Amino acid sequence: DIQMTQTPSSMPASLGERVTISCRASQGISNYLNWYQQKPDGTIKPLIYYTSNLQSGVPSRFSGSGSGTDYSLTISSLEPEDFAMYYCQQYDSSPWTFGGGTNLELK
Amino acid sequence: EVQLVESGGGLVQPGRSLKLSCVASGFTFNNYWMTWIRQAPGKGLEWVASITNTGGSTYYPDSVKGRFTISRDNAKSTLYLQMNSLRSEDTATYYCTRRFDYWGQGVMVTVSS
């Protein structure tokens, strides 16, 4: 199974700040990497697919990059609604696996 | 508008069974693979099962293989998850997703005596 290691697990940040969340796969995943946002009520919102493609309706302040085993999600300027949990997920090979999550919280 | 609405959750005793449903709307259901994902309380996300658009092939992780069965009724635009021999570690919120680009709101399953 491919292990996904997400860092940091918790990130205090301020409004307007630029933040980056990292995700490392235990083996190469050929850019088959998704990012999700989860709010406290459990709602899951897909943000990015195939490393760097924004899902429909996702603001342009979100971006994704990476290759091989190392990937990242960047939010260029934090808005109040961005404080949430974030997860990466690989879909290169079964079983599809997720990172442990990053809790982006207001400093 | 794409919508996925799960139902069928609840409290069940260990060893018993439960069947979840996910009704889809707003897209051509029989064109898409569908997947169940779960999240135990306070934990991360875990893939549970996937099914091809025709229902001809299904996929499971080892943690549920042989106990859970994913199926679909394309005429009813409905996805199912039959869960047998439930264990306390199956306690989670279960989400259905269309190829990971749309997700339902989730349904809670609690396995406890």
PDB file of C-alpha atoms in Angstrom:
ATOM      1  CA  ASP A   1       0.000   0.000   0.000  1.00  0.00           C
ATOM      2  CA  ILE A   2       1.117   3.565  -0.700  1.00  0.00           C
ATOM      3  CA  GLN A   3       1.490   5.596   2.481  1.00  0.00           C
ATOM      4  CA  MET A   4       0.688   9.308   2.327  1.00  0.00           C
ATOM      5  CA  THR A   5       2.459  11.510   4.874  1.00  0.00           C
ATOM      6  CA  GLN A   6       0.981  14.961   5.268  1.00  0.00           C
ATOM      7  CA  THR A   7       2.777  17.812   7.042  1.00  0.00           C
ATOM      8  CA  PRO A   8       2.225  19.676   9.191  1.00  0.00           C
ATOM      9  CA  SER A   9      -0.606  18.010  11.083  1.00  0.00           C
ATOM     10  CA  SER A  10      -1.588  21.377  12.511  1.00  0.00           C
ATOM     11  CA  MET A  11      -0.907  24.862  11.211  1.00  0.00           C
ATOM     12  CA  PRO A  12      -1.826  28.102  12.981  1.00  0.00           C
ATOM     13  CA  ALA A  13      -2.077  30.932  10.478  1.00  0.00           C
ATOM     14  CA  SER A  14      -3.441  34.452  10.076  1.00  0.00           C
ATOM     15  CA  LEU A  15      -5.881  36.004   7.649  1.00  0.00           C
ATOM     16  CA  GLY A  16      -4.110  37.060   4.470  1.00  0.00           C
ATOM     17  CA  GLU A  17      -1.166  34.734   5.080  1.00  0.00           C
ATOM     18  CA  ARG A  18       0.248  32.442   2.408  1.00  0.00           C
ATOM     19  CA  VAL A  19       0.402  28.810   3.535  1.00  0.00           C
ATOM     20  CA  THR A  20       1.656  25.550   2.064  1.00  0.00           C
ATOM     21  CA  ILE A  21       0.688  22.017   3.071  1.00  0.00           C
ATOM     22  CA  SER A  22       2.906  19.134   2.010  1.00  0.00           C
ATOM     23  CA  CYS A  23       2.095  15.555   1.121  1.00  0.00           C
ATOM     24  CA  ARG A  24       4.701  12.852   0.535  1.00  0.00           C
ATOM     25  CA  ALA A  25       3.935   9.452  -0.967  1.00  0.00           C
ATOM     26  CA  SER A  26       5.900   6.338  -0.037  1.00  0.00           C
ATOM     27  CA  GLN A  27       6.453   5.718  -3.757  1.00  0.00           C
ATOM     28  CA  GLY A  28       5.910   7.645  -6.965  1.00  0.00           C
ATOM     29  CA  ILE A  29       2.245   8.302  -7.799  1.00  0.00           C
ATOM     30  CA  SER A  30       2.578   9.895 -11.245  1.00  0.00           C
ATOM     31  CA  ASN A  31       0.682  13.060 -10.241  1.00  0.00           C
ATOM     32  CA  TYR A  32      -2.470  11.100  -9.340  1.00  0.00           C
ATOM     33  CA  LEU A  33      -3.053  13.284  -6.311  1.00  0.00           C
ATOM     34  CA  ASN A  34      -6.222  14.987  -5.049  1.00  0.00           C
ATOM     35  CA  TRP A  35      -6.726  17.594  -2.328  1.00  0.00           C
ATOM     36  CA  TYR A  36      -9.854  18.045  -0.199  1.00  0.00           C
ATOM     37  CA  GLN A  37     -11.140  20.498   2.366  1.00  0.00           C
ATOM     38  CA  GLN A  38     -13.305  19.320   5.253  1.00  0.00           C
ATOM     39  CA  LYS A  39     -15.327  21.661   7.437  1.00  0.00           C
ATOM     40  CA  PRO A  40     -16.244  20.948  11.100  1.00  0.00           C
ATOM     41  CA  ASP A  41     -19.756  19.836  10.074  1.00  0.00           C
ATOM     42  CA  GLY A  42     -18.162  17.041   8.040  1.00  0.00           C
ATOM     43  CA  THR A  43     -18.753  18.504   4.610  1.00  0.00           C
ATOM     44  CA  ILE A  44     -16.010  17.460   2.202  1.00  0.00           C
ATOM     45  CA  LYS A  45     -15.164  19.718  -0.711  1.00  0.00           C
ATOM     46  CA  PRO A  46     -12.844  18.536  -3.475  1.00  0.00           C
ATOM     47  CA  LEU A  47     -10.309  21.261  -4.272  1.00  0.00           C
ATOM     48  CA  ILE A  48      -7.719  19.945  -6.706  1.00  0.00           C
ATOM     49  CA  TYR A  49      -7.345  16.867  -8.922  1.00  0.00           C
ATOM     50  CA  TYR A  50      -4.343  15.441 -10.767  1.00  0.00           C
ATOM     51  CA  THR A  51      -1.925  17.504  -8.677  1.00  0.00           C
ATOM     52  CA  SER A  52      -2.709  20.967  -9.978  1.00  0.00           C
ATOM     53  CA  ASN A  53      -6.166  21.184 -11.579  1.00  0.00           C
ATOM     54  CA  LEU A  54      -8.775  23.208  -9.708  1.00  0.00           C
ATOM     55  CA  GLN A  55     -12.208  21.698  -9.319  1.00  0.00           C
ATOM     56  CA  SER A  56     -15.035  23.808 -10.675  1.00  0.00           C
ATOM     57  CA  GLY A  57     -15.859  26.740  -8.425  1.00  0.00           C
ATOM     58  CA  VAL A  58     -12.692  26.578  -6.327  1.00  0.00           C
ATOM     59  CA  PRO A  59     -11.124  30.035  -5.844  1.00  0.00           C
ATOM     60  CA  SER A  60      -7.873  30.756  -7.649  1.00  0.00           C
ATOM     61  CA  ARG A  61      -6.055  31.419  -4.356  1.00  0.00           C
ATOM     62  CA  PHE A  62      -5.776  27.611  -4.116  1.00  0.00           C
ATOM     63  CA  SER A  63      -3.060  25.923  -6.140  1.00  0.00           C
ATOM     64  CA  GLY A  64      -1.364  22.558  -6.228  1.00  0.00           C
ATOM     65  CA  SER A  65       1.994  21.369  -7.446  1.00  0.00           C
ATOM     66  CA  GLY A  66       4.412  18.499  -7.245  1.00  0.00           C
ATOM     67  CA  SER A  67       5.678  15.384  -8.937  1.00  0.00           C
ATOM     68  CA  GLY A  68       7.036  11.962  -8.134  1.00  0.00           C
ATOM     69  CA  THR A  69       6.545  11.506  -4.406  1.00  0.00           C
ATOM     70  CA  ASP A  70       6.276  15.133  -3.227  1.00  0.00           C
ATOM     71  CA  TYR A  71       3.192  17.327  -3.581  1.00  0.00           C
ATOM     72  CA  SER A  72       1.877  20.515  -2.039  1.00  0.00           C
ATOM     73  CA  LEU A  73      -1.228  22.624  -1.670  1.00  0.00           C
ATOM     74  CA  THR A  74      -0.797  26.387  -1.404  1.00  0.00           C
ATOM     75  CA  ILE A  75      -3.343  28.992  -0.377  1.00  0.00           C
ATOM     76  CA  SER A  76      -2.034  32.367  -1.475  1.00  0.00           C
ATOM     77  CA  SER A  77      -3.981  34.591   0.930  1.00  0.00           C
ATOM     78  CA  LEU A  78      -6.109  33.044   3.657  1.00  0.00           C
ATOM     79  CA  GLU A  79      -9.771  33.953   3.851  1.00  0.00           C
ATOM     80  CA  PRO A  80     -11.952  33.233   6.915  1.00  0.00           C
ATOM     81  CA  GLU A  81     -13.673  30.291   5.198  1.00  0.00           C
ATOM     82  CA  ASP A  82     -10.327  28.569   4.538  1.00  0.00           C
ATOM     83  CA  PHE A  83      -9.775  27.522   8.158  1.00  0.00           C
ATOM     84  CA  ALA A  84     -10.571  23.811   8.011  1.00  0.00           C
ATOM     85  CA  MET A  85      -9.025  20.361   7.681  1.00  0.00           C
ATOM     86  CA  TYR A  86      -7.185  19.468   4.480  1.00  0.00           C
ATOM     87  CA  TYR A  87      -6.455  16.003   3.119  1.00  0.00           C
ATOM     88  CA  CYS A  88      -4.408  14.703   0.235  1.00  0.00           C
ATOM     89  CA  GLN A  89      -5.250  11.423  -1.520  1.00  0.00           C
ATOM     90  CA  GLN A  90      -3.466   9.271  -4.065  1.00  0.00           C
ATOM     91  CA  TYR A  91      -5.314   7.403  -6.771  1.00  0.00           C
ATOM     92  CA  ASP A  92      -2.360   5.948  -8.606  1.00  0.00           C
ATOM     93  CA  SER A  93      -2.894   2.454  -7.246  1.00  0.00           C
ATOM     94  CA  SER A  94      -5.336   0.553  -5.106  1.00  0.00           C
ATOM     95  CA  PRO A  95      -5.940   0.814  -2.226  1.00  0.00           C
ATOM     96  CA  TRP A  96      -6.552   4.528  -2.665  1.00  0.00           C
ATOM     97  CA  THR A  97      -5.046   6.166   0.406  1.00  0.00           C
ATOM     98  CA  PHE A  98      -5.276   9.503   2.186  1.00  0.00           C
ATOM     99  CA  GLY A  99      -2.889  11.637   4.150  1.00  0.00           C
ATOM    100  CA  GLY A 100      -3.507  12.059   7.860  1.00  0.00           C
ATOM    101  CA  GLY A 101      -4.825  15.587   7.462  1.00  0.00           C
ATOM    102  CA  THR A 102      -3.732  19.132   8.251  1.00  0.00           C
ATOM    103  CA  ASN A 103      -5.771  21.264  10.609  1.00  0.00           C
ATOM    104  CA  LEU A 104      -5.461  24.844   9.392  1.00  0.00           C
ATOM    105  CA  GLU A 105      -6.486  26.982  12.310  1.00  0.00           C
ATOM    106  CA  LEU A 106      -6.705  30.683  13.038  1.00  0.00           C
ATOM    107  CA  LYS A 107      -3.727  32.021  14.927  1.00  0.00           C
TER     108      LYS A 107
ATOM    109  CA  GLU B   1     -26.835  20.231  -9.778  1.00  0.00           C
ATOM    110  CA  VAL B   2     -25.093  17.037  -8.720  1.00  0.00           C
ATOM    111  CA  GLN B   3     -26.464  15.642  -5.469  1.00  0.00           C
ATOM    112  CA  LEU B   4     -25.574  12.528  -3.484  1.00  0.00           C
ATOM    113  CA  VAL B   5     -27.763  11.706  -0.504  1.00  0.00           C
ATOM    114  CA  GLU B   6     -26.825   8.859   1.823  1.00  0.00           C
ATOM    115  CA  SER B   7     -29.201   7.068   4.174  1.00  0.00           C
ATOM    116  CA  GLY B   8     -29.517   3.896   6.192  1.00  0.00           C
ATOM    117  CA  GLY B   9     -27.107   4.605   9.007  1.00  0.00           C
ATOM    118  CA  GLY B  10     -27.751   4.062  12.685  1.00  0.00           C
ATOM    119  CA  LEU B  11     -26.819   2.068  15.759  1.00  0.00           C
ATOM    120  CA  VAL B  12     -26.187  -1.643  15.234  1.00  0.00           C
ATOM    121  CA  GLN B  13     -24.806  -4.399  17.439  1.00  0.00           C
ATOM    122  CA  PRO B  14     -21.460  -6.058  16.681  1.00  0.00           C
ATOM    123  CA  GLY B  15     -21.851  -8.967  14.295  1.00  0.00           C
ATOM    124  CA  ARG B  16     -25.058  -7.624  12.757  1.00  0.00           C
ATOM    125  CA  SER B  17     -25.673  -6.157   9.312  1.00  0.00           C
ATOM    126  CA  LEU B  18     -26.631  -2.796   7.866  1.00  0.00           C
ATOM    127  CA  LYS B  19     -27.237  -1.544   4.330  1.00  0.00           C
ATOM    128  CA  LEU B  20     -26.464   2.000   3.263  1.00  0.00           C
ATOM    129  CA  SER B  21     -27.955   3.725   0.253  1.00  0.00           C
ATOM    130  CA  CYS B  22     -26.845   6.727  -1.763  1.00  0.00           C
ATOM    131  CA  VAL B  23     -29.320   8.310  -4.157  1.00  0.00           C
ATOM    132  CA  ALA B  24     -27.712  10.280  -6.962  1.00  0.00           C
ATOM    133  CA  SER B  25     -29.191  13.065  -9.075  1.00  0.00           C
ATOM    134  CA  GLY B  26     -28.079  15.769 -11.455  1.00  0.00           C
ATOM    135  CA  PHE B  27     -25.880  13.570 -13.647  1.00  0.00           C
ATOM    136  CA  THR B  28     -25.993  10.398 -15.740  1.00  0.00           C
ATOM    137  CA  PHE B  29     -25.398   7.869 -12.978  1.00  0.00           C
ATOM    138  CA  ASN B  30     -24.505   4.933 -15.207  1.00  0.00           C
ATOM    139  CA  ASN B  31     -21.556   6.840 -16.702  1.00  0.00           C
ATOM    140  CA  TYR B  32     -19.546   6.963 -13.478  1.00  0.00           C
ATOM    141  CA  TRP B  33     -17.608   4.775 -11.104  1.00  0.00           C
ATOM    142  CA  MET B  34     -18.854   5.250  -7.555  1.00  0.00           C
ATOM    143  CA  THR B  35     -17.036   4.878  -4.235  1.00  0.00           C
ATOM    144  CA  TRP B  36     -17.684   4.691  -0.505  1.00  0.00           C
ATOM    145  CA  ILE B  37     -15.279   6.423   1.876  1.00  0.00           C
ATOM    146  CA  ARG B  38     -15.503   6.392   5.674  1.00  0.00           C
ATOM    147  CA  GLN B  39     -14.173   8.457   8.547  1.00  0.00           C
ATOM    148  CA  ALA B  40     -14.003   7.130  12.091  1.00  0.00           C
ATOM    149  CA  PRO B  41     -14.679   9.700  14.825  1.00  0.00           C
ATOM    150  CA  GLY B  42     -11.722  12.064  15.104  1.00  0.00           C
ATOM    151  CA  LYS B  43      -9.768  10.143  12.442  1.00  0.00           C
ATOM    152  CA  GLY B  44      -8.847  10.521   8.794  1.00  0.00           C
ATOM    153  CA  LEU B  45     -10.457   9.271   5.613  1.00  0.00           C
ATOM    154  CA  GLU B  46     -10.403   5.634   4.507  1.00  0.00           C
ATOM    155  CA  TRP B  47     -11.423   4.123   1.182  1.00  0.00           C
ATOM    156  CA  VAL B  48     -14.053   1.394   1.671  1.00  0.00           C
ATOM    157  CA  ALA B  49     -15.261   0.213  -1.744  1.00  0.00           C
ATOM    158  CA  SER B  50     -15.547   1.153  -5.412  1.00  0.00           C
ATOM    159  CA  ILE B  51     -17.695  -0.070  -8.282  1.00  0.00           C
ATOM    160  CA  THR B  52     -17.431   0.441 -12.016  1.00  0.00           C
ATOM    161  CA  ASN B  53     -20.159   2.268 -13.920  1.00  0.00           C
ATOM    162  CA  THR B  54     -21.796  -0.968 -15.081  1.00  0.00           C
ATOM    163  CA  GLY B  55     -21.404  -2.702 -11.752  1.00  0.00           C
ATOM    164  CA  GLY B  56     -19.361  -5.387 -13.433  1.00  0.00           C
ATOM    165  CA  SER B  57     -16.334  -4.968 -11.180  1.00  0.00           C
ATOM    166  CA  THR B  58     -15.927  -4.100  -7.514  1.00  0.00           C
ATOM    167  CA  TYR B  59     -12.906  -3.259  -5.381  1.00  0.00           C
ATOM    168  CA  TYR B  60     -12.265  -3.354  -1.637  1.00  0.00           C
ATOM    169  CA  PRO B  61      -9.398  -2.858   0.806  1.00  0.00           C
ATOM    170  CA  ASP B  62      -8.428  -5.818   2.964  1.00  0.00           C
ATOM    171  CA  SER B  63     -10.096  -4.225   6.017  1.00  0.00           C
ATOM    172  CA  VAL B  64     -13.607  -4.852   4.644  1.00  0.00           C
ATOM    173  CA  LYS B  65     -13.108  -7.507   1.949  1.00  0.00           C
ATOM    174  CA  GLY B  66     -15.471 -10.430   2.479  1.00  0.00           C
ATOM    175  CA  ARG B  67     -17.705  -8.452   4.862  1.00  0.00           C
ATOM    176  CA  PHE B  68     -18.857  -5.468   2.767  1.00  0.00           C
ATOM    177  CA  THR B  69     -20.490  -5.532  -0.657  1.00  0.00           C
ATOM    178  CA  ILE B  70     -20.893  -2.532  -2.911  1.00  0.00           C
ATOM    179  CA  SER B  71     -23.605  -2.608  -5.554  1.00  0.00           C
ATOM    180  CA  ARG B  72     -25.669  -0.257  -7.668  1.00  0.00           C
ATOM    181  CA  ASP B  73     -29.020  -0.002  -9.381  1.00  0.00           C
ATOM    182  CA  ASN B  74     -28.510   2.220 -12.402  1.00  0.00           C
ATOM    183  CA  ALA B  75     -32.253   2.340 -13.127  1.00  0.00           C
ATOM    184  CA  LYS B  76     -32.769   3.922  -9.709  1.00  0.00           C
ATOM    185  CA  SER B  77     -29.526   5.963  -9.705  1.00  0.00           C
ATOM    186  CA  THR B  78     -28.722   4.408  -6.367  1.00  0.00           C
ATOM    187  CA  LEU B  79     -25.524   3.090  -4.835  1.00  0.00           C
ATOM    188  CA  TYR B  80     -25.536   0.592  -1.978  1.00  0.00           C
ATOM    189  CA  LEU B  81     -23.167  -0.701   0.662  1.00  0.00           C
ATOM    190  CA  GLN B  82     -24.150  -3.941   2.373  1.00  0.00           C
ATOM    191  CA  MET B  83     -22.167  -4.271   5.589  1.00  0.00           C
ATOM    192  CA  ASN B  84     -22.109  -7.648   7.328  1.00  0.00           C
ATOM    193  CA  SER B  85     -20.331  -8.932  10.438  1.00  0.00           C
ATOM    194  CA  LEU B  86     -19.952  -5.390  11.689  1.00  0.00           C
ATOM    195  CA  ARG B  87     -17.224  -4.573  14.195  1.00  0.00           C
ATOM    196  CA  SER B  88     -16.708  -1.667  16.568  1.00  0.00           C
ATOM    197  CA  GLU B  89     -13.917  -0.433  14.281  1.00  0.00           C
ATOM    198  CA  ASP B  90     -16.478   0.028  11.491  1.00  0.00           C
ATOM    199  CA  THR B  91     -18.002   2.895  13.481  1.00  0.00           C
ATOM    200  CA  ALA B  92     -17.663   5.907  11.189  1.00  0.00           C
ATOM    201  CA  THR B  93     -19.367   8.412   8.981  1.00  0.00           C
ATOM    202  CA  TYR B  94     -19.777   6.878   5.519  1.00  0.00           C
ATOM    203  CA  TYR B  95     -19.642   9.066   2.434  1.00  0.00           C
ATOM    204  CA  CYS B  96     -20.510   8.176  -1.125  1.00  0.00           C
ATOM    205  CA  THR B  97     -18.591   9.902  -3.860  1.00  0.00           C
ATOM    206  CA  ARG B  98     -18.767  10.150  -7.612  1.00  0.00           C
ATOM    207  CA  ARG B  99     -15.242   9.481  -8.791  1.00  0.00           C
ATOM    208  CA  PHE B 100     -13.995  11.693  -5.927  1.00  0.00           C
ATOM    209  CA  ASP B 101     -15.287  14.919  -7.525  1.00  0.00           C
ATOM    210  CA  TYR B 102     -18.649  15.080  -5.726  1.00  0.00           C
ATOM    211  CA  TRP B 103     -19.358  13.849  -2.194  1.00  0.00           C
ATOM    212  CA  GLY B 104     -22.488  13.279  -0.166  1.00  0.00           C
ATOM    213  CA  GLN B 105     -23.000  14.753   3.288  1.00  0.00           C
ATOM    214  CA  GLY B 106     -22.296  11.426   4.970  1.00  0.00           C
ATOM    215  CA  VAL B 107     -24.252   9.026   7.149  1.00  0.00           C
ATOM    216  CA  MET B 108     -23.214   7.854  10.613  1.00  0.00           C
ATOM    217  CA  VAL B 109     -22.874   4.185  11.496  1.00  0.00           C
ATOM    218  CA  THR B 110     -22.289   3.214  15.119  1.00  0.00           C
ATOM    219  CA  VAL B 111     -21.422  -0.375  15.978  1.00  0.00           C
ATOM    220  CA  SER B 112     -21.919  -0.971  19.678  1.00  0.00           C
ATOM    221  CA  SER B 113     -23.655  -3.313  22.064  1.00  0.00           C
TER     222      SER B 113
END
